Amino acid sequence: MLRQALLAASHSSGVRRVVETAPYSRSVVRRFVAGEAAADVLATTDRLISDGLLVTIDHLGEDTVEAVQAKAITTEYERLLERLAEAGYGPRAEVSVKLTALGQLLDDGERTALENARRVCAAARQANTTVTLDMEDHTRVDSTLRILKELRQDFPETGAVIQAYLRRAEEYCADLAYEGSRVRLCKGAYNAPDSVAFTGKDAVDKSYVRCMRVLMAGRGYPMLATHDPRLIEIAGALAILNERSPDGFEYQMLYGIRPNEQRRLTELGGQVRVYVPYGREWYGYLMRRLAERPANVGFFLRSLASRS
């Protein structure tokens, strides 16, 4: 129930105003978001890379409804990638892109998002790095996979994301587990009807394990996005079973969540990529993070209530 309430709140303008104007709210958000400007996320990226971690950067913003805004976000990614290239971070730092931020919801959204994504992918190649297409609401899955297929004709290194809570997740993973295919597997952080998605934690976890088995046994490059200790242990066992070397797959975790575990896996020789968001549109992202991990709710509320 708490998860559903938080996901509903992510679309509430009233709750958004309360959270965004609450005392110390922004200082709390900095636990999960690198900052509002590119300089902030570049500084965070430098620190993480120095610690032996990999990075994927997300410029926050989604559900764009104006072409000019989609173009501005595309340009922001191009400039960010130029700065990553100047710093020599590629390929240790890549970018994650939401297609709704690039215009997927416009009247001619699929074409617009594809054109803008091509620009981002071209900039990434110039920077010696890659792009991963974030998966969003279940209603966008088919469109996102069509755009991915088109992009991979010219940019085969483009990463995909599959959400384990979707009932067709295992099928999607099987379709994408081919040579050179980069696939991030996550649990999923959006509302969806029972006909489309598993809703219970156990069912989602079981789906995640089934998808991991497919990806780890396949010929692609699995990117396992989870903070769950049990799933991380299973991932390690599957790597041994399928004779995958440490550079044949990677773990992915969110910035600000389980940093000690990120370092531990790195020290054991694993590849760990940290998902680092930045930008002013942090509200929706924050609410989904709280929905994913109820323990974060207490932290956030205690921080908002503090006075110093």
Short mmCIF file of C-alpha atoms in Angstrom, two decimals:
data_model
loop_
_atom_site.label_atom_id
_atom_site.label_comp_id
_atom_site.label_asym_id
_atom_site.label_seq_id
_atom_site.Cartn_x
_atom_site.Cartn_y
_atom_site.Cartn_z
CA MET A 1 0.00 0.00 0.00
CA LEU A 2 2.82 2.41 0.84
CA ARG A 3 4.46 1.77 -2.51
CA GLN A 4 1.23 2.47 -4.39
CA ALA A 5 0.67 5.66 -2.41
CA LEU A 6 4.17 6.94 -3.15
CA LEU A 7 3.87 6.17 -6.85
CA ALA A 8 0.54 8.01 -6.91
CA ALA A 9 2.16 10.94 -5.09
CA SER A 10 4.82 11.13 -7.81
CA HIS A 11 2.07 12.49 -10.11
CA SER A 12 0.46 14.80 -7.53
CA SER A 13 1.17 18.49 -8.01
CA GLY A 14 -0.03 19.21 -4.46
CA VAL A 15 2.34 16.73 -2.82
CA ARG A 16 5.09 17.92 -5.11
CA ARG A 17 4.72 21.51 -3.89
CA VAL A 18 4.88 20.38 -0.25
CA VAL A 19 8.01 18.28 -0.78
CA GLU A 20 9.82 20.83 -2.94
CA THR A 21 9.20 23.69 -0.50
CA ALA A 22 9.79 21.75 2.72
CA PRO A 23 12.69 22.97 4.89
CA TYR A 24 15.94 21.16 4.15
CA SER A 25 14.25 19.14 1.40
CA ARG A 26 16.95 19.84 -1.16
CA SER A 27 19.74 18.91 1.23
CA VAL A 28 18.06 15.54 1.75
CA VAL A 29 17.63 15.03 -1.98
CA ARG A 30 21.40 15.36 -2.37
CA ARG A 31 21.68 11.86 -0.91
CA PHE A 32 20.10 10.51 -4.11
CA VAL A 33 20.79 13.27 -6.67
CA ALA A 34 24.25 14.62 -7.53
CA GLY A 35 23.03 18.20 -7.96
CA GLU A 36 21.21 20.42 -10.42
CA ALA A 37 24.03 21.31 -12.83
CA ALA A 38 26.35 19.35 -15.10
CA ALA A 39 29.32 20.53 -13.02
CA ASP A 40 27.79 18.81 -9.99
CA VAL A 41 27.39 15.45 -11.67
CA LEU A 42 30.85 15.65 -13.26
CA ALA A 43 32.41 16.18 -9.83
CA THR A 44 30.48 13.19 -8.48
CA THR A 45 31.50 11.12 -11.50
CA ASP A 46 35.15 11.97 -10.95
CA ARG A 47 34.94 10.84 -7.32
CA LEU A 48 33.19 7.57 -8.14
CA ILE A 49 35.58 6.69 -10.94
CA SER A 50 38.50 7.42 -8.61
CA ASP A 51 36.97 4.86 -6.23
CA GLY A 52 37.03 2.24 -8.98
CA LEU A 53 33.34 2.45 -9.87
CA LEU A 54 31.63 2.85 -13.23
CA VAL A 55 28.93 5.48 -13.77
CA THR A 56 25.79 6.06 -15.82
CA ILE A 57 24.40 9.61 -15.73
CA ASP A 58 20.73 10.53 -16.00
CA HIS A 59 19.65 14.10 -16.69
CA LEU A 60 16.38 14.21 -14.77
CA GLY A 61 13.23 15.04 -16.66
CA GLU A 62 10.47 13.04 -18.32
CA ASP A 63 7.01 13.32 -19.88
CA THR A 64 8.11 16.20 -22.10
CA VAL A 65 5.13 17.71 -23.93
CA GLU A 66 6.84 20.42 -26.01
CA ALA A 67 9.24 19.89 -28.90
CA VAL A 68 11.43 22.78 -27.79
CA GLN A 69 11.89 21.18 -24.38
CA ALA A 70 12.80 17.82 -25.93
CA LYS A 71 15.38 19.58 -28.09
CA ALA A 72 16.82 21.38 -25.05
CA ILE A 73 17.22 18.10 -23.14
CA THR A 74 18.90 16.52 -26.17
CA THR A 75 21.32 19.44 -26.34
CA GLU A 76 22.02 19.09 -22.61
CA TYR A 77 23.03 15.47 -23.15
CA GLU A 78 25.26 16.42 -26.08
CA ARG A 79 27.05 19.04 -23.99
CA LEU A 80 27.38 16.65 -21.06
CA LEU A 81 28.95 14.04 -23.31
CA GLU A 82 31.38 16.61 -24.69
CA ARG A 83 32.51 17.33 -21.13
CA LEU A 84 32.81 13.62 -20.38
CA ALA A 85 35.05 13.31 -23.43
CA GLU A 86 37.16 16.30 -22.38
CA ALA A 87 37.65 14.71 -18.96
CA GLY A 88 38.57 11.37 -20.53
CA TYR A 89 35.87 9.48 -18.63
CA GLY A 90 34.63 7.31 -21.49
CA PRO A 91 33.90 4.42 -21.44
CA ARG A 92 33.83 4.33 -17.62
CA ALA A 93 31.01 6.87 -17.63
CA GLU A 94 28.00 6.56 -19.95
CA VAL A 95 24.53 8.16 -20.00
CA SER A 96 21.00 6.90 -19.40
CA VAL A 97 18.18 8.51 -21.36
CA LYS A 98 14.41 8.52 -20.91
CA LEU A 99 12.69 8.65 -24.29
CA THR A 100 9.74 10.60 -22.89
CA ALA A 101 12.26 13.35 -22.11
CA LEU A 102 13.28 13.34 -25.78
CA GLY A 103 9.72 13.77 -27.08
CA GLN A 104 8.17 10.29 -27.08
CA LEU A 105 4.84 11.71 -25.84
CA LEU A 106 4.49 14.29 -28.63
CA ASP A 107 2.03 13.83 -31.51
CA ASP A 108 4.85 12.48 -33.68
CA GLY A 109 6.62 11.25 -30.59
CA GLU A 110 8.28 8.04 -31.75
CA ARG A 111 9.95 9.73 -34.71
CA THR A 112 10.96 12.76 -32.63
CA ALA A 113 12.38 10.64 -29.81
CA LEU A 114 14.29 8.48 -32.29
CA GLU A 115 15.82 11.51 -34.01
CA ASN A 116 16.85 13.07 -30.70
CA ALA A 117 18.18 9.74 -29.40
CA ARG A 118 20.31 9.42 -32.54
CA ARG A 119 21.92 12.76 -31.70
CA VAL A 120 22.69 11.59 -28.17
CA CYS A 121 24.09 8.27 -29.41
CA ALA A 122 26.29 10.05 -31.96
CA ALA A 123 27.66 12.34 -29.22
CA ALA A 124 28.28 9.30 -27.00
CA ARG A 125 30.26 7.56 -29.72
CA GLN A 126 32.37 10.68 -30.14
CA ALA A 127 33.00 10.58 -26.39
CA ASN A 128 34.02 6.89 -26.57
CA THR A 129 31.09 5.79 -24.46
CA THR A 130 27.53 4.47 -24.70
CA VAL A 131 23.86 5.27 -24.12
CA THR A 132 21.29 3.16 -22.29
CA LEU A 133 17.58 3.75 -22.95
CA ASP A 134 15.69 3.77 -19.66
CA MET A 135 12.41 1.85 -19.62
CA GLU A 136 9.47 3.82 -18.24
CA ASP A 137 5.73 3.24 -17.85
CA HIS A 138 4.43 -0.10 -19.20
CA THR A 139 2.49 1.72 -21.92
CA ARG A 140 5.81 2.78 -23.49
CA VAL A 141 7.49 -0.62 -23.64
CA ASP A 142 6.64 -1.49 -27.25
CA SER A 143 7.54 1.98 -28.51
CA THR A 144 10.82 1.98 -26.59
CA LEU A 145 11.81 -1.44 -27.96
CA ARG A 146 10.99 -0.29 -31.52
CA ILE A 147 13.20 2.78 -31.07
CA LEU A 148 15.95 0.60 -29.58
CA LYS A 149 15.83 -1.68 -32.64
CA GLU A 150 16.16 1.30 -34.97
CA LEU A 151 19.02 2.82 -32.98
CA ARG A 152 20.96 -0.43 -32.86
CA GLN A 153 21.17 -0.50 -36.64
CA ASP A 154 23.67 2.36 -36.46
CA PHE A 155 24.58 2.22 -32.76
CA PRO A 156 24.57 -1.48 -31.78
CA GLU A 157 26.15 -0.58 -28.44
CA THR A 158 22.94 1.15 -27.25
CA GLY A 159 21.80 -0.39 -23.98
CA ALA A 160 18.31 -1.69 -23.22
CA VAL A 161 16.42 -1.90 -19.93
CA ILE A 162 13.98 -4.66 -18.99
CA GLN A 163 11.80 -4.43 -15.88
CA ALA A 164 11.35 -7.76 -14.07
CA TYR A 165 7.92 -6.81 -12.72
CA LEU A 166 6.47 -7.06 -16.23
CA ARG A 167 4.92 -10.43 -16.98
CA ARG A 168 6.67 -10.55 -20.37
CA ALA A 169 10.09 -9.67 -18.93
CA GLU A 170 11.57 -13.15 -19.44
CA GLU A 171 10.44 -13.11 -23.07
CA TYR A 172 12.01 -9.67 -23.61
CA CYS A 173 15.28 -10.86 -22.05
CA ALA A 174 15.40 -13.91 -24.31
CA ASP A 175 14.90 -11.69 -27.37
CA LEU A 176 17.74 -9.39 -26.29
CA ALA A 177 20.30 -11.92 -25.02
CA TYR A 178 22.36 -11.90 -28.22
CA GLU A 179 26.00 -11.10 -28.95
CA GLY A 180 26.88 -7.47 -28.22
CA SER A 181 23.52 -6.66 -26.62
CA ARG A 182 23.79 -4.65 -23.41
CA VAL A 183 20.76 -5.26 -21.16
CA ARG A 184 20.06 -3.70 -17.78
CA LEU A 185 17.70 -5.77 -15.66
CA CYS A 186 15.84 -3.89 -12.92
CA LYS A 187 12.74 -4.65 -10.86
CA GLY A 188 10.64 -1.71 -12.10
CA ALA A 189 9.33 1.37 -10.32
CA TYR A 190 6.06 2.29 -12.04
CA ASN A 191 2.42 1.41 -11.49
CA ALA A 192 0.95 -1.21 -13.80
CA PRO A 193 -2.24 -3.33 -13.80
CA ASP A 194 -2.17 -6.97 -12.69
CA SER A 195 -2.75 -8.08 -16.26
CA VAL A 196 0.59 -6.56 -17.26
CA ALA A 197 2.79 -6.80 -14.18
CA PHE A 198 3.47 -8.82 -11.05
CA THR A 199 2.56 -6.83 -7.96
CA GLY A 200 3.82 -8.93 -5.05
CA LYS A 201 7.46 -8.70 -3.97
CA ASP A 202 8.01 -12.47 -4.10
CA ALA A 203 6.60 -12.72 -7.61
CA VAL A 204 8.78 -9.84 -8.82
CA ASP A 205 11.88 -11.37 -7.22
CA LYS A 206 11.19 -14.74 -8.85
CA SER A 207 10.75 -13.03 -12.20
CA TYR A 208 14.05 -11.21 -11.65
CA VAL A 209 15.84 -14.52 -11.04
CA ARG A 210 14.31 -16.09 -14.15
CA CYS A 211 15.41 -13.10 -16.21
CA MET A 212 18.91 -13.24 -14.72
CA ARG A 213 19.22 -16.88 -15.72
CA VAL A 214 18.32 -16.02 -19.30
CA LEU A 215 20.71 -13.09 -19.53
CA MET A 216 23.64 -14.75 -17.76
CA ALA A 217 23.30 -17.83 -19.97
CA GLY A 218 22.97 -15.71 -23.10
CA ARG A 219 25.60 -14.12 -25.32
CA GLY A 220 24.92 -10.49 -24.41
CA TYR A 221 26.27 -8.27 -21.65
CA PRO A 222 24.02 -8.34 -18.55
CA MET A 223 23.80 -5.26 -16.32
CA LEU A 224 22.14 -6.41 -13.09
CA ALA A 225 20.51 -3.49 -11.32
CA THR A 226 19.62 -4.50 -7.77
CA HIS A 227 20.45 -3.71 -4.15
CA ASP A 228 18.95 -6.96 -2.86
CA PRO A 229 21.68 -9.03 -1.10
CA ARG A 230 19.99 -12.31 -2.02
CA LEU A 231 19.75 -11.40 -5.72
CA ILE A 232 23.37 -10.23 -5.72
CA GLU A 233 24.42 -13.59 -4.28
CA ILE A 234 22.41 -15.44 -6.94
CA ALA A 235 24.01 -13.28 -9.63
CA GLY A 236 27.46 -14.29 -8.43
CA ALA A 237 26.47 -17.96 -8.49
CA LEU A 238 25.08 -17.63 -12.03
CA ALA A 239 28.31 -15.98 -13.16
CA ILE A 240 30.27 -19.02 -11.94
CA LEU A 241 27.74 -21.47 -13.41
CA ASN A 242 27.89 -19.78 -16.83
CA GLU A 243 31.66 -19.21 -16.67
CA ARG A 244 31.30 -15.45 -16.96
CA SER A 245 34.43 -13.51 -16.12
CA PRO A 246 34.12 -10.37 -13.94
CA ASP A 247 34.28 -8.20 -17.06
CA GLY A 248 31.49 -10.19 -18.72
CA PHE A 249 28.71 -8.55 -16.72
CA GLU A 250 28.21 -5.78 -14.19
CA TYR A 251 26.19 -4.89 -11.12
CA GLN A 252 24.33 -1.59 -11.09
CA MET A 253 23.17 0.39 -8.07
CA LEU A 254 21.65 3.79 -7.44
CA TYR A 255 23.67 6.73 -6.23
CA GLY A 256 23.24 7.12 -2.48
CA ILE A 257 21.99 3.59 -1.84
CA ARG A 258 24.27 0.90 -0.35
CA PRO A 259 27.58 2.67 -1.16
CA ASN A 260 29.46 0.24 1.12
CA GLU A 261 28.14 -2.69 -0.90
CA GLN A 262 29.21 -0.95 -4.10
CA ARG A 263 32.74 -0.70 -2.77
CA ARG A 264 32.70 -4.26 -1.42
CA LEU A 265 31.78 -5.75 -4.79
CA THR A 266 34.41 -3.62 -6.50
CA GLU A 267 37.08 -4.77 -4.05
CA LEU A 268 36.12 -8.38 -4.83
CA GLY A 269 36.88 -7.69 -8.50
CA GLY A 270 33.36 -7.09 -9.72
CA GLN A 271 32.27 -4.30 -12.03
CA VAL A 272 29.82 -1.93 -10.36
CA ARG A 273 28.12 0.93 -12.18
CA VAL A 274 26.42 3.67 -10.19
CA TYR A 275 23.29 5.32 -11.61
CA VAL A 276 23.83 9.04 -10.94
CA PRO A 277 20.97 11.49 -11.65
CA TYR A 278 21.22 15.27 -11.77
CA GLY A 279 18.98 18.19 -12.65
CA ARG A 280 16.12 20.25 -11.28
CA GLU A 281 13.33 17.76 -12.06
CA TRP A 282 14.17 15.50 -9.12
CA TYR A 283 10.72 15.07 -7.56
CA GLY A 284 9.41 12.14 -9.62
CA TYR A 285 12.72 10.33 -9.36
CA LEU A 286 12.80 10.77 -5.58
CA MET A 287 9.28 9.42 -5.09
CA ARG A 288 10.05 6.29 -7.11
CA ARG A 289 13.18 5.69 -5.04
CA LEU A 290 11.12 5.96 -1.86
CA ALA A 291 8.55 3.55 -3.30
CA GLU A 292 11.24 1.02 -4.14
CA ARG A 293 12.72 0.93 -0.66
CA PRO A 294 10.39 1.76 2.28
CA ALA A 295 13.39 2.20 4.61
CA ASN A 296 14.19 5.37 2.68
CA VAL A 297 10.83 6.88 3.66
CA GLY A 298 11.78 7.04 7.34
CA PHE A 299 15.13 8.58 6.50
CA PHE A 300 13.51 11.21 4.33
CA LEU A 301 10.77 12.12 6.82
CA ARG A 302 13.23 12.34 9.73
CA SER A 303 15.45 14.60 7.66
CA LEU A 304 12.58 16.90 6.69
CA ALA A 305 11.48 17.13 10.32
CA SER A 306 14.94 18.01 11.59
CA ARG A 307 15.81 21.61 12.44
CA SER A 308 19.29 22.92 12.94
#
